[in-house]
Short mmCIF file of C-alpha atoms and ligand atoms in Angstrom, two decimals:
data_model
loop_
_atom_site.label_atom_id
_atom_site.label_comp_id
_atom_site.label_asym_id
_atom_site.label_seq_id
_atom_site.Cartn_x
_atom_site.Cartn_y
_atom_site.Cartn_z
CA UNK S 144 -9.94 29.67 4.99
CA UNK S 145 -7.72 28.21 2.28
CA UNK S 146 -5.12 25.51 3.08
CA UNK S 147 -2.32 24.99 0.53
CA UNK S 148 -0.60 21.66 -0.09
CA UNK S 149 2.50 21.54 -2.29
CA UNK S 150 2.57 18.15 -3.95
CA UNK S 151 4.80 16.19 -6.26
CA UNK S 152 2.54 13.87 -8.21
CA UNK S 153 3.66 10.76 -10.04
CA UNK S 154 3.24 7.03 -10.12
CA UNK S 155 4.96 3.80 -9.14
CA UNK S 156 4.42 1.10 -11.75
CA UNK S 157 1.25 2.91 -12.82
CA UNK S 158 -0.33 3.48 -9.40
CA UNK S 159 -0.59 7.12 -8.28
CA UNK S 160 1.66 8.64 -5.63
CA UNK S 161 1.00 12.12 -4.30
CA UNK S 162 3.92 13.24 -2.14
CA UNK S 163 2.74 16.17 -0.05
CA UNK S 164 5.97 18.10 0.28
CA UNK S 165 4.46 21.16 2.01
CA UNK S 166 1.43 21.57 4.24
CA UNK S 167 1.82 18.58 6.58
CA UNK S 168 0.24 19.13 10.00
CA UNK S 169 2.32 18.86 13.16
CA UNK S 170 1.54 15.52 14.78
CA UNK S 171 1.68 14.25 18.35
CA UNK S 172 3.18 10.89 19.23
CA UNK S 173 6.44 9.14 20.01
CA UNK S 174 6.20 6.73 17.05
CA UNK S 175 4.73 6.83 13.55
CA UNK S 176 2.04 4.39 14.77
CA UNK S 177 0.96 6.98 17.37
CA UNK S 178 1.26 9.88 14.92
CA UNK S 179 -0.94 7.94 12.46
CA UNK S 180 -3.70 7.69 15.10
CA UNK S 181 -3.29 11.41 15.89
CA UNK S 182 -3.59 12.29 12.20
CA UNK S 183 -6.73 10.15 11.84
CA UNK S 184 -8.28 11.77 14.92
CA UNK S 185 -7.52 15.40 14.06
CA UNK S 186 -6.58 15.78 10.40
CA UNK S 187 -8.41 13.12 8.40
CA UNK S 188 -10.02 15.91 6.33
CA UNK S 189 -6.61 16.46 4.73
CA UNK S 190 -6.55 12.84 3.56
CA UNK S 191 -10.12 12.89 2.27
CA UNK S 192 -9.63 16.35 0.73
CA UNK S 193 -6.49 15.28 -1.15
CA UNK S 194 -7.47 11.70 -2.04
CA UNK S 195 -11.22 11.77 -2.74
CA UNK S 196 -12.92 13.55 -5.62
CA UNK S 197 -12.80 16.32 -6.77
CA UNK S 198 -9.02 16.59 -6.05
CA UNK S 199 -8.31 12.87 -6.19
CA UNK S 200 -9.91 9.68 -7.43
CA UNK S 201 -10.55 6.08 -6.37
CA UNK S 202 -6.92 4.97 -6.59
CA UNK S 203 -5.36 8.11 -5.07
CA UNK S 204 -2.59 7.38 -2.64
CA UNK S 205 0.42 9.21 -1.24
CA UNK S 206 1.73 10.64 1.97
CA UNK S 207 3.87 13.05 3.93
CA UNK S 208 7.54 12.97 4.85
CA UNK S 209 8.19 13.70 8.53
CA UNK S 210 11.31 13.99 10.65
CA UNK S 211 11.87 10.59 12.28
CA UNK S 212 10.92 9.87 15.89
CA UNK S 213 14.09 7.80 16.44
CA UNK S 214 17.41 7.19 14.72
CA UNK S 215 16.20 7.00 11.12
CA UNK S 216 16.73 9.17 8.02
CA UNK S 217 13.06 10.00 7.52
CA UNK S 218 9.52 8.99 8.43
CA UNK S 219 6.44 8.53 6.26
CA UNK S 220 2.74 8.91 6.98
CA UNK S 221 0.64 7.32 4.23
CA UNK S 222 -2.71 8.62 3.00
CA UNK S 223 -5.04 6.74 0.71
CA UNK S 224 -8.72 6.55 -0.17
CA UNK S 225 -9.14 3.70 2.34
CA UNK S 226 -7.42 5.46 5.26
CA UNK S 227 -3.88 5.88 6.56
CA UNK S 228 -2.16 2.60 5.78
CA UNK S 229 0.36 1.19 8.26
CA UNK S 230 2.64 0.58 5.26
CA UNK S 231 2.45 1.10 1.51
CA UNK S 232 5.07 -0.32 -0.84
CA UNK S 233 4.28 1.51 -4.07
CA UNK S 234 3.82 4.71 -2.05
CA UNK S 235 7.22 4.31 -0.38
CA UNK S 236 8.97 3.68 -3.71
CA UNK S 237 7.35 6.82 -5.13
CA UNK S 238 7.88 9.08 -2.12
CA UNK S 239 11.52 8.02 -1.68
CA UNK S 240 12.15 8.58 -5.41
CA UNK S 241 10.53 12.02 -5.51
CA UNK S 242 11.99 12.97 -2.11
CA UNK S 243 15.55 12.15 -3.18
CA UNK S 244 15.24 13.63 -6.67
CA UNK S 245 13.97 16.91 -5.23
CA UNK S 246 16.31 17.24 -2.25
CA UNK S 247 13.63 16.60 0.38
CA UNK S 248 15.54 13.62 1.81
CA UNK S 249 19.27 13.66 2.51
CA UNK S 250 20.68 10.20 3.19
CA UNK S 251 23.40 9.88 5.82
CA UNK S 252 24.93 7.15 3.66
CA UNK S 253 24.39 7.51 -0.10
CA UNK S 254 22.31 4.68 -1.50
CA UNK S 255 20.79 3.67 1.85
CA UNK S 256 17.98 4.96 4.03
CA UNK S 257 16.31 3.89 7.23
CA UNK S 258 12.68 4.99 7.24
CA UNK S 259 10.05 4.88 9.98
CA UNK S 260 6.50 4.00 8.92
CA UNK S 261 3.49 3.27 11.15
CA UNK S 262 4.06 -0.49 10.72
CA UNK S 263 7.70 -0.31 11.89
CA UNK S 264 11.11 0.51 10.46
CA UNK S 265 12.10 -0.34 6.89
CA UNK S 266 15.52 -0.38 5.26
CA UNK S 267 15.89 1.04 1.80
CA UNK S 268 18.58 0.78 -0.84
CA UNK S 269 18.33 2.67 -4.10
CA UNK S 270 20.14 3.10 -7.41
CA UNK S 271 20.68 6.45 -9.09
CA UNK S 272 21.80 7.62 -12.53
CA UNK S 273 22.67 11.30 -12.51
CA UNK S 274 19.77 13.13 -10.85
CA UNK S 275 17.35 10.28 -11.35
CA UNK S 276 16.49 7.50 -8.93
CA UNK S 277 16.25 4.38 -11.09
CA UNK S 278 15.10 1.81 -8.54
CA UNK S 279 14.16 1.53 -4.88
CA UNK S 280 14.36 -1.70 -2.91
CA UNK S 281 12.51 -1.92 0.40
CA UNK S 282 13.42 -4.44 3.06
CA UNK S 283 9.96 -4.49 4.51
CA UNK S 284 8.47 -5.11 7.94
CA UNK S 285 8.03 -8.82 8.77
CA UNK S 286 5.26 -10.60 6.87
CA UNK S 287 3.32 -13.69 7.97
CA UNK S 288 0.22 -15.78 7.33
CA UNK S 289 -2.45 -14.91 9.88
CA UNK S 290 -5.11 -17.47 8.92
CA UNK S 291 -5.52 -20.41 6.55
CA UNK S 292 -8.68 -21.77 5.00
CA UNK S 293 -11.45 -19.21 5.60
CA UNK S 294 -14.53 -20.44 3.73
CA UNK S 295 -17.05 -18.07 2.15
CA UNK S 296 -19.94 -18.83 -0.18
CA UNK S 297 -20.13 -15.76 -2.39
CA UNK S 298 -23.67 -15.03 -3.72
CA UNK S 299 -23.79 -15.38 -7.50
CA UNK S 300 -20.24 -16.75 -7.64
CA UNK S 301 -19.84 -19.75 -5.37
CA UNK S 302 -17.62 -21.09 -2.60
CA UNK S 303 -14.04 -19.86 -2.07
CA UNK S 304 -11.35 -20.84 0.41
CA UNK S 305 -9.20 -17.87 1.37
CA UNK S 306 -6.01 -17.36 3.38
CA UNK S 307 -5.14 -14.09 5.13
CA UNK S 308 -1.56 -12.80 5.19
CA UNK S 309 0.12 -9.65 6.47
CA UNK S 310 2.74 -7.69 4.56
CA UNK S 311 2.22 -4.25 6.13
CA UNK S 312 -1.58 -4.52 5.67
CA UNK S 313 -3.82 -7.59 5.98
CA UNK S 314 -4.65 -9.27 2.65
CA UNK S 315 -7.30 -11.85 1.89
CA UNK S 316 -5.60 -13.96 -0.78
CA UNK S 317 -7.80 -15.61 -3.40
CA UNK S 318 -6.02 -18.20 -5.52
CA UNK S 319 -7.57 -19.70 -8.68
CA UNK S 320 -10.27 -22.20 -7.65
CA UNK S 321 -13.92 -22.96 -8.46
CA UNK S 322 -15.49 -20.08 -10.36
CA UNK S 323 -12.27 -18.01 -10.15
CA UNK S 324 -10.33 -19.12 -13.21
CA UNK S 325 -8.05 -16.09 -13.63
CA UNK S 326 -7.95 -12.30 -13.69
CA UNK S 327 -8.68 -11.88 -17.40
CA UNK S 328 -11.79 -14.07 -17.15
CA UNK S 329 -13.18 -11.77 -14.44
CA UNK S 330 -12.22 -8.30 -15.68
CA UNK S 331 -11.82 -5.14 -13.59
CA UNK S 332 -15.49 -4.33 -12.90
CA UNK S 333 -16.28 -7.84 -11.65
CA UNK S 334 -13.09 -7.97 -9.54
CA UNK S 335 -14.19 -4.78 -7.77
CA UNK S 336 -17.78 -5.96 -7.25
CA UNK S 337 -16.74 -9.38 -5.92
CA UNK S 338 -13.95 -7.95 -3.76
CA UNK S 339 -16.33 -5.65 -1.91
CA UNK S 340 -18.68 -8.55 -1.17
CA UNK S 341 -15.91 -10.95 -0.16
CA UNK S 342 -14.17 -8.41 2.09
CA UNK S 343 -17.46 -7.67 3.87
CA UNK S 344 -18.12 -11.42 4.32
CA UNK S 345 -14.64 -12.02 5.76
CA UNK S 346 -14.90 -9.02 8.09
CA UNK S 347 -18.07 -10.49 9.57
CA UNK S 348 -16.33 -13.67 10.66
CA UNK S 349 -12.66 -12.82 11.15
CA UNK S 350 -10.51 -9.91 12.34
CA UNK S 351 -6.73 -10.30 12.32
CA UNK S 352 -4.84 -8.22 14.91
CA UNK S 353 -1.12 -7.59 14.56
CA UNK S 354 0.68 -9.50 17.34
CA UNK S 355 3.00 -6.57 18.17
CA UNK S 356 1.12 -3.40 17.09
CA UNK S 357 -2.56 -3.85 17.96
CA UNK S 358 -3.64 -0.66 16.14
CA UNK S 359 -3.06 -2.64 12.92
CA UNK S 360 -6.09 -4.88 12.47
CA UNK S 361 -8.70 -6.07 10.03
CA UNK S 362 -8.70 -7.24 6.43
CA UNK S 363 -8.44 -4.11 4.29
CA UNK S 364 -7.21 -5.46 0.95
CA UNK S 365 -7.99 -8.43 -1.31
CA UNK S 366 -5.32 -10.02 -3.47
CA UNK S 367 -6.46 -12.04 -6.46
CA UNK S 368 -3.52 -14.27 -7.37
CA UNK S 369 -2.98 -15.58 -10.86
CA UNK S 370 -0.36 -17.19 -13.07
CA UNK S 371 2.09 -14.86 -14.85
CA UNK S 372 1.31 -13.40 -18.25
CA UNK S 373 4.66 -12.00 -19.46
CA UNK S 374 8.09 -13.60 -19.97
CA UNK S 375 10.24 -13.75 -16.85
CA UNK S 376 7.39 -13.15 -14.39
CA UNK S 377 6.51 -15.64 -11.66
CA UNK S 378 2.99 -14.52 -10.81
CA UNK S 379 0.40 -11.86 -11.43
CA UNK S 380 -2.09 -10.24 -9.10
CA UNK S 381 -4.83 -7.69 -8.77
CA UNK S 382 -5.10 -5.97 -5.40
CA UNK S 383 -8.40 -4.38 -4.44
CA UNK S 384 -8.42 -1.50 -1.93
CA UNK S 385 -10.70 1.30 -0.80
CA UNK S 386 -14.15 0.94 -2.34
CA UNK S 387 -13.41 0.79 -6.07
CA UNK S 388 -9.64 0.61 -6.56
CA UNK S 389 -7.50 -2.01 -8.24
CA UNK S 390 -3.82 -1.32 -7.65
CA UNK S 391 -2.17 -0.53 -10.97
CA UNK S 392 1.18 -1.58 -9.47
CA UNK S 393 1.90 -5.14 -8.29
CA UNK S 394 1.35 -3.77 -4.72
CA UNK S 395 4.33 -3.74 -2.37
CA UNK S 396 2.60 -4.85 0.80
CA UNK S 397 0.47 -7.28 -1.22
CA UNK S 398 3.58 -8.80 -2.77
CA UNK S 399 5.10 -9.04 0.73
CA UNK S 400 2.01 -10.84 2.04
CA UNK S 401 2.03 -13.13 -1.01
CA UNK S 402 5.70 -14.01 -0.45
CA UNK S 403 4.93 -14.97 3.16
CA UNK S 404 1.99 -17.02 1.90
CA UNK S 405 4.08 -18.82 -0.74
CA UNK S 406 6.77 -19.60 1.86
CA UNK S 407 4.20 -20.82 4.42
CA UNK S 408 2.69 -23.15 1.79
CA UNK S 409 6.08 -24.53 0.71
CA UNK S 410 6.25 -22.87 -2.70
CA UNK S 411 9.12 -20.42 -1.99
CA UNK S 412 12.08 -20.43 0.39
CA UNK S 413 14.57 -17.96 1.84
CA UNK S 414 16.76 -16.57 -0.96
CA UNK S 415 14.08 -16.95 -3.67
CA UNK S 416 13.13 -14.17 -6.05
CA UNK S 417 9.58 -13.64 -7.29
CA UNK S 418 8.80 -11.27 -10.15
CA UNK S 419 5.24 -10.07 -9.62
CA UNK S 420 3.10 -8.55 -12.38
CA UNK S 421 0.25 -6.16 -11.80
CA UNK S 422 -3.15 -6.08 -13.46
CA UNK S 423 -1.70 -3.72 -16.11
CA UNK S 424 1.52 -5.73 -16.53
CA UNK S 425 3.94 -3.52 -14.55
CA UNK S 426 6.40 -5.35 -12.28
CA UNK S 427 8.03 -5.48 -8.85
CA UNK S 428 10.78 -7.90 -7.93
CA UNK S 429 10.05 -9.56 -4.60
CA UNK S 430 12.60 -11.47 -2.57
CA UNK S 431 12.41 -13.67 0.50
CA UNK S 432 15.28 -12.12 2.47
CA UNK S 433 15.16 -14.04 5.76
CA UNK S 434 12.94 -15.80 8.24
CA UNK S 435 11.42 -13.75 11.07
CA UNK S 436 9.30 -14.06 14.21
CA UNK S 437 6.36 -11.72 14.70
CA UNK S 438 5.31 -11.91 18.34
CA UNK S 439 6.32 -15.57 18.32
CA UNK S 440 4.66 -16.38 14.97
CA UNK S 441 6.81 -17.64 12.09
CA UNK S 442 7.15 -15.30 9.15
CA UNK S 443 9.63 -13.77 6.74
CA UNK S 444 11.38 -10.53 5.91
CA UNK S 445 10.32 -9.73 2.34
CA UNK S 446 11.83 -7.14 0.03
CA UNK S 447 10.27 -5.43 -2.95
CA UNK S 448 11.98 -3.49 -5.68
CA UNK S 449 10.51 -1.15 -8.26
CA UNK S 450 10.70 2.30 -9.77
CA UNK S 451 8.65 5.49 -9.92
CA UNK S 452 8.29 8.51 -12.19
CA UNK S 453 7.19 12.01 -11.18
CA UNK S 454 4.59 13.54 -13.49
CA UNK S 455 4.54 17.10 -12.19
CA UNK S 456 4.07 19.47 -9.31
CA UNK S 457 0.68 20.38 -8.05
CA UNK S 458 -0.34 23.05 -5.55
CA UNK S 459 -3.70 21.95 -4.20
CA UNK S 460 -6.04 24.16 -2.22
CA UNK S 461 -8.58 22.94 0.27
CA UNK S 462 -10.85 25.95 0.62
CA UNK S 463 -13.50 25.89 3.36
CA UNK S 464 -15.82 27.81 1.03
CA UNK S 465 -15.75 24.87 -1.37
CA UNK S 466 -18.84 22.72 -0.57
CA UNK S 467 -16.62 19.70 -1.28
CA UNK S 468 -13.61 20.88 0.74
CA UNK S 469 -13.27 17.50 2.48
CA UNK S 470 -13.84 15.54 -0.75
CA UNK S 471 -16.58 13.08 -1.56
CA UNK S 472 -16.86 9.48 -2.58
CA UNK S 473 -19.68 8.08 -4.72
CA UNK S 474 -20.81 4.64 -3.52
O1 PYC J 323 1.95 -0.95 -2.72
O2 PYC J 323 1.63 -1.58 -0.64
C1 PYC J 323 1.24 -1.11 -1.69
C2 PYC J 323 -0.16 -0.67 -1.81
C3 PYC J 323 -1.14 -0.75 -0.86
C4 PYC J 323 -2.30 -0.24 -1.43
C5 PYC J 323 -2.02 0.16 -2.70
N1 PYC J 323 -0.70 -0.13 -2.91
#
């Protein structure tokens, strides 16, 4: 049996976005958080088939547009090599751009959208020029610091002190210290190798659980923070996800977590802007929009702004006669 998925492929700030415009399964659930669990239980083969090799690769990421459960313009379910994320910033920027440019999303009010994602509801504003969407700004779900000062002694590298912050996913944030002197001194291969070890070490001793939505839990991503490289930037980062991926974009949920972290440690305040560079030098503009409470915990409402480009359309088949119909991942 052959399943067809009609995709618009592209990238946000260099990181891939595969918008699956046709072929989404019908999901059960009264919220996107419930629909995410239903998808994982019954349709995870679609994610692995579309994201893993041979149809995808280590960084592959994207999602489906769904009708909203409540009073929103649209809903998104994210797929990625590491699972179905509660929220994905670069993915949202890409899917909203491709959805608007191709008539898949019709805003009730031009320039604004309310979108349901598994992590909550996000507000979007966007700028257009003719038929093109030039930028998308996401007022994200509340972000907060979940834990300060986790100590790990990384074999072959040395001791690190790490904070964990939430920006739609939980991030272990590694700032320059000890043997970590900056992203360029490490290089991509070493960042990936160390990130896998550090994430496993943190998972053994600590599991964050979202105070309001308990299906969101666990450290999934690592954010290596660094000083900026280009003019006008305020910081640079490399976000590790899945098993071998470094986000090519500055990472929307990572930037959100980093903003909460910088506010919690007194280095940013409400109203501040933070231009974040990625490993490859692409940029998002982050802003600290407001303070927030997350189940009684102090946090912020972050926003992230960036742009995306479609690279083509792609009809992908998952054919049950293909020995690799559900994809594979080489570890
Ligand atoms: O932009 O939020 C993001 C993201 C998460 C994982 C990769 N990108």
